[in-house]
GROMACS .gro file of C-alpha atoms in nm:
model
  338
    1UNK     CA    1   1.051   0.984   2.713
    2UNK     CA    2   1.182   0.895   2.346
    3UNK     CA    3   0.882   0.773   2.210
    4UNK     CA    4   0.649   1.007   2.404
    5UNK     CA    5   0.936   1.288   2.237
    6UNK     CA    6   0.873   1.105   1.871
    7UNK     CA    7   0.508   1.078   1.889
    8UNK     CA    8   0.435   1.432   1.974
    9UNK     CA    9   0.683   1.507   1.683
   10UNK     CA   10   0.466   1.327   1.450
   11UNK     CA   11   0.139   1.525   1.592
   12UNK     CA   12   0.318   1.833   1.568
   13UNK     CA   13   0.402   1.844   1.195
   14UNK     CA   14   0.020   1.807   1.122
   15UNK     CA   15   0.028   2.124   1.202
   16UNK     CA   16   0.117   2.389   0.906
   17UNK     CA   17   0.336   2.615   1.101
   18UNK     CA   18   0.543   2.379   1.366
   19UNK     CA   19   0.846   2.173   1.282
   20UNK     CA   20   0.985   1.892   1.438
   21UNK     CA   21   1.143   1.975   1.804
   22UNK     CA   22   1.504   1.869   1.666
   23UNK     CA   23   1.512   1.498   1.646
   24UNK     CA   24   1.653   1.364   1.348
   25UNK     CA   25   1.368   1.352   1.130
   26UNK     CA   26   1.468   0.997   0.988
   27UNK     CA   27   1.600   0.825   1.244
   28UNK     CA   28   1.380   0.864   1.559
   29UNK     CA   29   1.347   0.502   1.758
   30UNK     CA   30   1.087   0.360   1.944
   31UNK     CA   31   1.210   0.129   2.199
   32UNK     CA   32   1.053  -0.101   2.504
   33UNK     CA   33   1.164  -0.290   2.788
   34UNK     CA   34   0.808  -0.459   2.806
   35UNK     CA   35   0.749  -0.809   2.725
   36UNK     CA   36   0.388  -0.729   2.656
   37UNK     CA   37   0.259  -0.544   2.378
   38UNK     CA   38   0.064  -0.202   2.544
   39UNK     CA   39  -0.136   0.106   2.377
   40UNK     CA   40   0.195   0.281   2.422
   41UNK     CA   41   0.485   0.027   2.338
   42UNK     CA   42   0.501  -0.035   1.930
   43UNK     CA   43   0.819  -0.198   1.971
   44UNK     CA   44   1.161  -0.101   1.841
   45UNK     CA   45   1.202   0.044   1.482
   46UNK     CA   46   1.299   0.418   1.278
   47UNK     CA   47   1.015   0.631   1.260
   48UNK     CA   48   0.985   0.782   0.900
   49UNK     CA   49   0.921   1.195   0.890
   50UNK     CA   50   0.964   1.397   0.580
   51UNK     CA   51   1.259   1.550   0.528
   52UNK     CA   52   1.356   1.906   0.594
   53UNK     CA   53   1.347   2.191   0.462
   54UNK     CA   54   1.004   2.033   0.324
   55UNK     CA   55   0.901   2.039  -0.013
   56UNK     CA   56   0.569   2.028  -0.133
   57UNK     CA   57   0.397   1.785  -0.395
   58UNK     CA   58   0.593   1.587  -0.664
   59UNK     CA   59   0.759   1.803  -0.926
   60UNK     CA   60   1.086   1.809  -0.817
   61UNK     CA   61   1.087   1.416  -0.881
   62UNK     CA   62   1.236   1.275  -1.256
   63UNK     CA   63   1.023   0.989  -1.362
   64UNK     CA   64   1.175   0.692  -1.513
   65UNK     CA   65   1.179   0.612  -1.870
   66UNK     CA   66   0.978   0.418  -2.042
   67UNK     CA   67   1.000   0.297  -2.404
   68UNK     CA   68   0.799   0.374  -2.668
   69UNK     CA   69   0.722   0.043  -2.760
   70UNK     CA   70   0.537  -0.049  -2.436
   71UNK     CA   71   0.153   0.063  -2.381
   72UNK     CA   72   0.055   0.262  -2.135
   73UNK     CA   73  -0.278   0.331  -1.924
   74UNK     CA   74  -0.473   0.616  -2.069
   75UNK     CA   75  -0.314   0.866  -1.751
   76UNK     CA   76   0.086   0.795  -1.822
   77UNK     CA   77  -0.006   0.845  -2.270
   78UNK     CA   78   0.253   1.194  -2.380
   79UNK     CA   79   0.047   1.503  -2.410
   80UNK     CA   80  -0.241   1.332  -2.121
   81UNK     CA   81  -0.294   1.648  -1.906
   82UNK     CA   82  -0.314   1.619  -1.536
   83UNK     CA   83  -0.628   1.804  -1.440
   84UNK     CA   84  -0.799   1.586  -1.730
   85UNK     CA   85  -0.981   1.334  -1.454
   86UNK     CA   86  -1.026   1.049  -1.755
   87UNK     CA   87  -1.267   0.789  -1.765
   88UNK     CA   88  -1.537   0.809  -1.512
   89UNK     CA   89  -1.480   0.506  -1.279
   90UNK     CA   90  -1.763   0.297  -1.316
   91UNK     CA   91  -1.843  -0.088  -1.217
   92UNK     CA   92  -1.673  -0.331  -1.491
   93UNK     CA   93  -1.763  -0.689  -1.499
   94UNK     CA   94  -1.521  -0.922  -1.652
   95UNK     CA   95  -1.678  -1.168  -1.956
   96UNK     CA   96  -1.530  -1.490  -1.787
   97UNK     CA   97  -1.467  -1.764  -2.054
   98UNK     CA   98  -1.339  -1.529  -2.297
   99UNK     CA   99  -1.021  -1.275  -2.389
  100UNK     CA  100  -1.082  -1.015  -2.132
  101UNK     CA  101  -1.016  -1.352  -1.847
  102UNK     CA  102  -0.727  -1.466  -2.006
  103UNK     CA  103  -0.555  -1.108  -2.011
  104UNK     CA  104  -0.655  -0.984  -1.679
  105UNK     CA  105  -0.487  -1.347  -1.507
  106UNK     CA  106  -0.203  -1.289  -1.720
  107UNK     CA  107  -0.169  -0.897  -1.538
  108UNK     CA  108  -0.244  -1.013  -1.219
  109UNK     CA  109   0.012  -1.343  -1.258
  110UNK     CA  110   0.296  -1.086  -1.394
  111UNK     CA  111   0.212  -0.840  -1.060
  112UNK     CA  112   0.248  -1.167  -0.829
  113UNK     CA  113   0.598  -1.224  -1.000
  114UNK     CA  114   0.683  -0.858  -0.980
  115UNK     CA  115   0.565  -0.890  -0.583
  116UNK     CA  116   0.835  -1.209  -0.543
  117UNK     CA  117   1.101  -1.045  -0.697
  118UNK     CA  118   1.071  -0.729  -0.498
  119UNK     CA  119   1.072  -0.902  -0.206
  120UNK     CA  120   1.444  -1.074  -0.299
  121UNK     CA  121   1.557  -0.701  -0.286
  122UNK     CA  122   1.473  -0.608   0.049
  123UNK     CA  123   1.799  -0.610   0.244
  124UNK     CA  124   1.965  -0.382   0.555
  125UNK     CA  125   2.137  -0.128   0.361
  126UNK     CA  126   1.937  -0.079  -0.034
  127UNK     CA  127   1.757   0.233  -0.050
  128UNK     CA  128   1.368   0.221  -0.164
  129UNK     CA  129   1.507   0.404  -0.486
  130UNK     CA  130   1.710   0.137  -0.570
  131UNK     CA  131   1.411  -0.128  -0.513
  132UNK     CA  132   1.208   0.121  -0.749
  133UNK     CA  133   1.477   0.135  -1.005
  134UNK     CA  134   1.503  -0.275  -1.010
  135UNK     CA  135   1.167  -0.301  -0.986
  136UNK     CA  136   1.066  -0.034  -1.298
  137UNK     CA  137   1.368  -0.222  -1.520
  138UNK     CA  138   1.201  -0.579  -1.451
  139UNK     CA  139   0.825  -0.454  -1.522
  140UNK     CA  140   0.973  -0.316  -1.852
  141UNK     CA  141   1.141  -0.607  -1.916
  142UNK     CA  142   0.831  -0.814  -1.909
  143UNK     CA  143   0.713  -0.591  -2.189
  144UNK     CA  144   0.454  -0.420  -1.922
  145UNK     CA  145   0.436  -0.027  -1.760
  146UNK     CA  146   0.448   0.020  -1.403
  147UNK     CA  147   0.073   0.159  -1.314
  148UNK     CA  148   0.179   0.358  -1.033
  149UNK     CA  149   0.427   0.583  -1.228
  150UNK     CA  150   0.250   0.952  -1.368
  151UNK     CA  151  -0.082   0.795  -1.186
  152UNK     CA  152  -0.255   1.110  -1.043
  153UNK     CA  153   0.169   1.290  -1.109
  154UNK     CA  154   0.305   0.989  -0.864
  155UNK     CA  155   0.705   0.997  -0.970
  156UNK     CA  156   0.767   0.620  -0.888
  157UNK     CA  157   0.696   0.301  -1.036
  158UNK     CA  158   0.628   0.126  -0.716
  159UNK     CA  159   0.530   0.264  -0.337
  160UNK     CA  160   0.766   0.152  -0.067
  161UNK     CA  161   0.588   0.218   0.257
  162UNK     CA  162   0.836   0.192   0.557
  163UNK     CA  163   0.755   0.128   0.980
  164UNK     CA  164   0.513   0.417   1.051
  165UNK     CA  165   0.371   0.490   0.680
  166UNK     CA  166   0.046   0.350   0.606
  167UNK     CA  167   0.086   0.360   0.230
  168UNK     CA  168   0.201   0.542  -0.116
  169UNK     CA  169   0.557   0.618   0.066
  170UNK     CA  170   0.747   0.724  -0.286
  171UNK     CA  171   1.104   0.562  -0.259
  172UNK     CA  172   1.352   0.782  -0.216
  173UNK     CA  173   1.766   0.764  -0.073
  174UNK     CA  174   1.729   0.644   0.263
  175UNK     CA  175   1.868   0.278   0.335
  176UNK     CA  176   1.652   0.006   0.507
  177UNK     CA  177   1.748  -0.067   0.834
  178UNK     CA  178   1.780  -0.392   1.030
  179UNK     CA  179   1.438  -0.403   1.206
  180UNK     CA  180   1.221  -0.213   0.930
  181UNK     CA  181   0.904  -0.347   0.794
  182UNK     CA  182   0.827  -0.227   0.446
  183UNK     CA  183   0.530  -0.299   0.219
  184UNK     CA  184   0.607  -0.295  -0.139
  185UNK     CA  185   0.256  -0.228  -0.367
  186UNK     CA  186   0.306  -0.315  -0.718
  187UNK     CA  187   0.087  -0.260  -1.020
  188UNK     CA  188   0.130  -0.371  -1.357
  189UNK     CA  189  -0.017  -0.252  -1.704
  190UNK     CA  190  -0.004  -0.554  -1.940
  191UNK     CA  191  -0.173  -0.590  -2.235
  192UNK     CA  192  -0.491  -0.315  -2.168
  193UNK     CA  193  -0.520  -0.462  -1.775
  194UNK     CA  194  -0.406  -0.386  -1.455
  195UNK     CA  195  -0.284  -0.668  -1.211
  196UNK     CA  196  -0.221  -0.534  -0.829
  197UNK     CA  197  -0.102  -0.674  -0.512
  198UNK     CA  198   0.127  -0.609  -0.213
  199UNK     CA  199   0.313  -0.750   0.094
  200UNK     CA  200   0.468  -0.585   0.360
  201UNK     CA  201   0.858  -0.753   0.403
  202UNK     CA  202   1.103  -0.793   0.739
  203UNK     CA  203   1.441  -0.617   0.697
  204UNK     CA  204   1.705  -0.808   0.904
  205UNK     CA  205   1.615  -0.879   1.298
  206UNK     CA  206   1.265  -0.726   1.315
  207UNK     CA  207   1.129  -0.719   1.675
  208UNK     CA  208   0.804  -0.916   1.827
  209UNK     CA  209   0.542  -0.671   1.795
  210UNK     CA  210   0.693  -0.610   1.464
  211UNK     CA  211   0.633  -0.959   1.336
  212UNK     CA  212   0.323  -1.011   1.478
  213UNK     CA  213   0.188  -0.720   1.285
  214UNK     CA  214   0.289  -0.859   0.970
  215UNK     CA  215   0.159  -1.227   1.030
  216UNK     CA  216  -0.164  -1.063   1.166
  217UNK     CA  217  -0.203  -0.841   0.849
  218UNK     CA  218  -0.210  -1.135   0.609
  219UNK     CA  219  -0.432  -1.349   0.848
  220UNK     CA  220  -0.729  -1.084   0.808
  221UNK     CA  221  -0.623  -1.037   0.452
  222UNK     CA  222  -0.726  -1.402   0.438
  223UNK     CA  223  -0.989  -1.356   0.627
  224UNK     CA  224  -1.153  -1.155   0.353
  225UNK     CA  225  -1.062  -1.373   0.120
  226UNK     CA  226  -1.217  -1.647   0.232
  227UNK     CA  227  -1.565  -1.395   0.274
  228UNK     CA  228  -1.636  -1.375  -0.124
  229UNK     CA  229  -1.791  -1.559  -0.361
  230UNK     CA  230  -2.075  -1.516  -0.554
  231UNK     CA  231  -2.381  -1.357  -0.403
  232UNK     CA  232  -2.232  -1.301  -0.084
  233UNK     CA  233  -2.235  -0.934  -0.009
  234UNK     CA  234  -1.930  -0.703  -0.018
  235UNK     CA  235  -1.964  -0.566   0.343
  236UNK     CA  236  -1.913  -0.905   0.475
  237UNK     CA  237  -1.565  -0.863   0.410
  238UNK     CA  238  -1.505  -0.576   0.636
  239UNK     CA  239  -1.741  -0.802   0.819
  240UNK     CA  240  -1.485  -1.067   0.778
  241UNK     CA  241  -1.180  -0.884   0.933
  242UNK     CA  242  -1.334  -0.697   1.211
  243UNK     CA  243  -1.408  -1.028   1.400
  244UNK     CA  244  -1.059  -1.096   1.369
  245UNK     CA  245  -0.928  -0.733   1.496
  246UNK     CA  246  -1.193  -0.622   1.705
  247UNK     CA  247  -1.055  -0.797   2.043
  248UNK     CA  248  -0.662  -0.790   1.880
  249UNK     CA  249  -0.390  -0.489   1.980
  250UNK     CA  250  -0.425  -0.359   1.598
  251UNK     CA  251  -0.690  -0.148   1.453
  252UNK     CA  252  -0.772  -0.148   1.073
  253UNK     CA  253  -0.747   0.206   0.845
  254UNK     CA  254  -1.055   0.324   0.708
  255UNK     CA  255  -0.899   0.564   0.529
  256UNK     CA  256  -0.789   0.358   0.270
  257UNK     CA  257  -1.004   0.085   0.050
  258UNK     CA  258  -0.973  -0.189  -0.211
  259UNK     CA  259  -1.078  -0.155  -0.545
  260UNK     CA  260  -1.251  -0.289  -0.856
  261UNK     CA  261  -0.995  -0.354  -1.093
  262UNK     CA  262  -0.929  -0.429  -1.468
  263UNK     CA  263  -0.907  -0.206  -1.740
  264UNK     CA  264  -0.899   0.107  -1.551
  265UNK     CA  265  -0.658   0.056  -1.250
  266UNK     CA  266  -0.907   0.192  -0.981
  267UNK     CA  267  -1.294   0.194  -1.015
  268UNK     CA  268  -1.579   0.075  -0.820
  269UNK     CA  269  -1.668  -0.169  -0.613
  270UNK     CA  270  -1.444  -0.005  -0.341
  271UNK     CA  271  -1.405  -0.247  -0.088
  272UNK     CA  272  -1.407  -0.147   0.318
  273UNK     CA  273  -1.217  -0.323   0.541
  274UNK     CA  274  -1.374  -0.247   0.854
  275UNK     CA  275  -1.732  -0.284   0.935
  276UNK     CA  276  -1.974  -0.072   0.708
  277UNK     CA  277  -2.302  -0.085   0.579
  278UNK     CA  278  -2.235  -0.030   0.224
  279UNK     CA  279  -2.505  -0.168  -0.053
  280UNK     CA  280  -2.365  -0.427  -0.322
  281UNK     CA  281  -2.354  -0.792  -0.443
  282UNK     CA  282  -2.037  -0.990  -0.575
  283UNK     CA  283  -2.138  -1.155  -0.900
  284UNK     CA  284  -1.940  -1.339  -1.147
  285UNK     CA  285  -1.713  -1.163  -1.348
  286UNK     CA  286  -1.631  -0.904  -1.049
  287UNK     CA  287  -1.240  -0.831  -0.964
  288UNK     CA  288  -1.119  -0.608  -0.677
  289UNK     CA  289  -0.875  -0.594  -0.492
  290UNK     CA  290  -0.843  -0.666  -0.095
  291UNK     CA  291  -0.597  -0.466   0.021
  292UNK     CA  292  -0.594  -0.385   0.423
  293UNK     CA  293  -0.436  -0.191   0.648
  294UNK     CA  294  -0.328  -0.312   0.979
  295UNK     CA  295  -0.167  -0.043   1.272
  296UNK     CA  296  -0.070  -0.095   1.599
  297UNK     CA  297  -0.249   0.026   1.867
  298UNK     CA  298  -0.589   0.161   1.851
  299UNK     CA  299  -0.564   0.470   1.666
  300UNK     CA  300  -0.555   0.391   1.239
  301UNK     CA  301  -0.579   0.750   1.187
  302UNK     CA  302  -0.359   0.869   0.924
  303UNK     CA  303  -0.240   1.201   0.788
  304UNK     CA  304  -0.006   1.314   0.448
  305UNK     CA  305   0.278   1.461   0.410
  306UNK     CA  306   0.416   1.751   0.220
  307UNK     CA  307   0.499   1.571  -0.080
  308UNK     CA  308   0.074   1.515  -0.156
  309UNK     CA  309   0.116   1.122  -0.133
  310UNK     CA  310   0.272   0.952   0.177
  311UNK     CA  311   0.048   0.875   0.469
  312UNK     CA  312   0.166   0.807   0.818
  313UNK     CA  313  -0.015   0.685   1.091
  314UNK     CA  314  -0.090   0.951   1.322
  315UNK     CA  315   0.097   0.874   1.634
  316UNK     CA  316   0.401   0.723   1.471
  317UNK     CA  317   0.242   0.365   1.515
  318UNK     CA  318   0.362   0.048   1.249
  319UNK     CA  319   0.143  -0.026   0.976
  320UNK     CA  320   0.125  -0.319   0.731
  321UNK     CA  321  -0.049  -0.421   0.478
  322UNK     CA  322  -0.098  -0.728   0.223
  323UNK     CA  323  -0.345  -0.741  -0.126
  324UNK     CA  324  -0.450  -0.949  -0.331
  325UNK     CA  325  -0.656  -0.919  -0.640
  326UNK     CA  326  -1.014  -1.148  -0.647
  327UNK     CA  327  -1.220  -1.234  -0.917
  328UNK     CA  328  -1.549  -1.394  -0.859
  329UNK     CA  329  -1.672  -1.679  -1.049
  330UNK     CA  330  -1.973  -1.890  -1.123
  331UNK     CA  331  -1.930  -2.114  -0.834
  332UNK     CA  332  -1.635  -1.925  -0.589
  333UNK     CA  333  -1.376  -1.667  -0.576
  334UNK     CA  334  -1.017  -1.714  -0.773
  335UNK     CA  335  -0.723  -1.538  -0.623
  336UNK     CA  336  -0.516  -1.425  -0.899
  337UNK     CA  337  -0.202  -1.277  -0.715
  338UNK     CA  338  -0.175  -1.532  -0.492
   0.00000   0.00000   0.00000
């Protein structure tokens, strides 16, 4: 009755006008006595609910700091106003052989050693804050700016995405807990290009199901990997990771894509991750990121909460994800996070 209790919890708050039916909003648990994982048996973790009395969008958050010295993206520059949408997205091919290469592996090599040292952090008992402030003072300290922070007003310099939250959970006071999965997603400005690239970590004793979810999430991250290289089209890597999930116990977001990558931190090609008919080549000189979503169950729905950024899976379901930034070149595809 617990989880059935939780999961209508999380349906309810969808709603504008209900509130949660008393359960402590950040420490529900979903527990089994199955050995087998079922539609209705995600395993045993905290299921992560905004806080009450809610509070709507970001503003109440203090960003961090950031010297003067260090350049920032064209959204994050003093005086940049936040209905101003910026440079239209558009499709950016990278000049391999030349300066615009060399910077944009240097990004995406500082956002892979951003990624490692994030995931020494993760332990039973640090809050996501802390991560974030660690995080933001090592970015800095590389001479770089931390991409997510004043992106579209997001507070943070990092998004910590705990158990039931699909992605951009904003770190805030509440400790891991032994058996929590959290993905850390961190973006780097260096030197006029973006590098970006995730993993989702194990806090302390994390259960089966829990485990499995994470090892399955990089598997069809690799899967669509392994689906690029030039010519080959970009639906063939949601192509790519539906023959791995199709027949599995997860189901794969649609809600949220990968992304061309480079100068501007998000632009076209956006990249599906589950079957999809969309138009589009890779060629050389192309760099996106792969970046999918993986939930329990069958249901990858996801909705936000008050705060205007965190997604949750719909039913209270685990959700990882991994990414990995690709550039495709004359005769294959490099990983550059990896």
């Amino acid at each position: 009755m617990l989880r059935q209790a939780a999961r209508q919890t999380c349906s309810l708050l969808r709603r504008p006008n209900l509130r949660p039916l008393g359960y402590p909003v950040k420490h529900l648990k979903f527990s089994t006595v199955h050995s087998d994982l079922t539609e209705d048996d995600f395993g045993d973790y905290s299921v992560i609910l905004p806080e009450e009395p809610y509070v709507f969008g970001v503003s109440h958050i203090v960003p961090r700091s950031v010297p003067s010295s260090i350049a920032r993206p064209y959204y994050a520059v003093p005086g940049f106003a936040s209905d101003d949408s910026g440079p239209i997205p558009r499709a950016e091919r990278i000049t391999l052989g030349g300066e615009a290469e060399i910077q944009l592996r240097e990004a995406a090599k500082l956002a892979r050693k951003v990624r490692e040292f994030a995931g020494t952090l993760v332990r039973i008992g640090i809050t996501t804050n802390d991560i974030d402030a660690s995080i933001h003072d090592f970015i800095i300290s590389h001479s770089a700016y931390p991409s997510p922070l004043l992106y579209k007003e997001f507070p943070r310099s990092c998004c910590t995405s705990v158990n039931n939250i699909i992605v951009h959970g904003i770190p805030d006071d509440r400790p891991l807990e032994d058996g929590d999965i959290i993905n850390i997603d961190i973006t780097v400005f260096l030197n006029g290009y973006h590098g970006d690239t995730s993993q989702t970590f194990l806090v302390g004793n994390v259960d089966r199901p829990g485990r499995e979810l994470v090892a399955a999430t990089n598997q069809i991250l690799d899967a669509g990997i392994r689906a690029c290289g030039p010519g080959k089209k970009f639906k063939g890597i949601g192509k790519a990771i539906d023959g791995l999930v199709r027949h599995s116990q997860f189901s794969v977001s649609s809600q949220f894509t990968g992304h061309g990558i480079g100068t501007i931190f998000h632009r076209p090609p956006w990249i599906l991750h589950h079957l999809n008919d969309e138009p589009g080549v890779m060629m050389p000189g192309d760099c996106f990121t792969i970046e999918p979503c993986l939930i329990q169950g069958s249901n990858p729905r996801g909705w936000i909460f008050p705060d205007g950024w965190t997604a949750s899976t719909e039913n209270c379901a685990r959700s990882a994800q991994a990414e990995h930034m690709v550039l495709i070149t004359e005769d294959g595809a490099d990983v550059l996070t990896q």
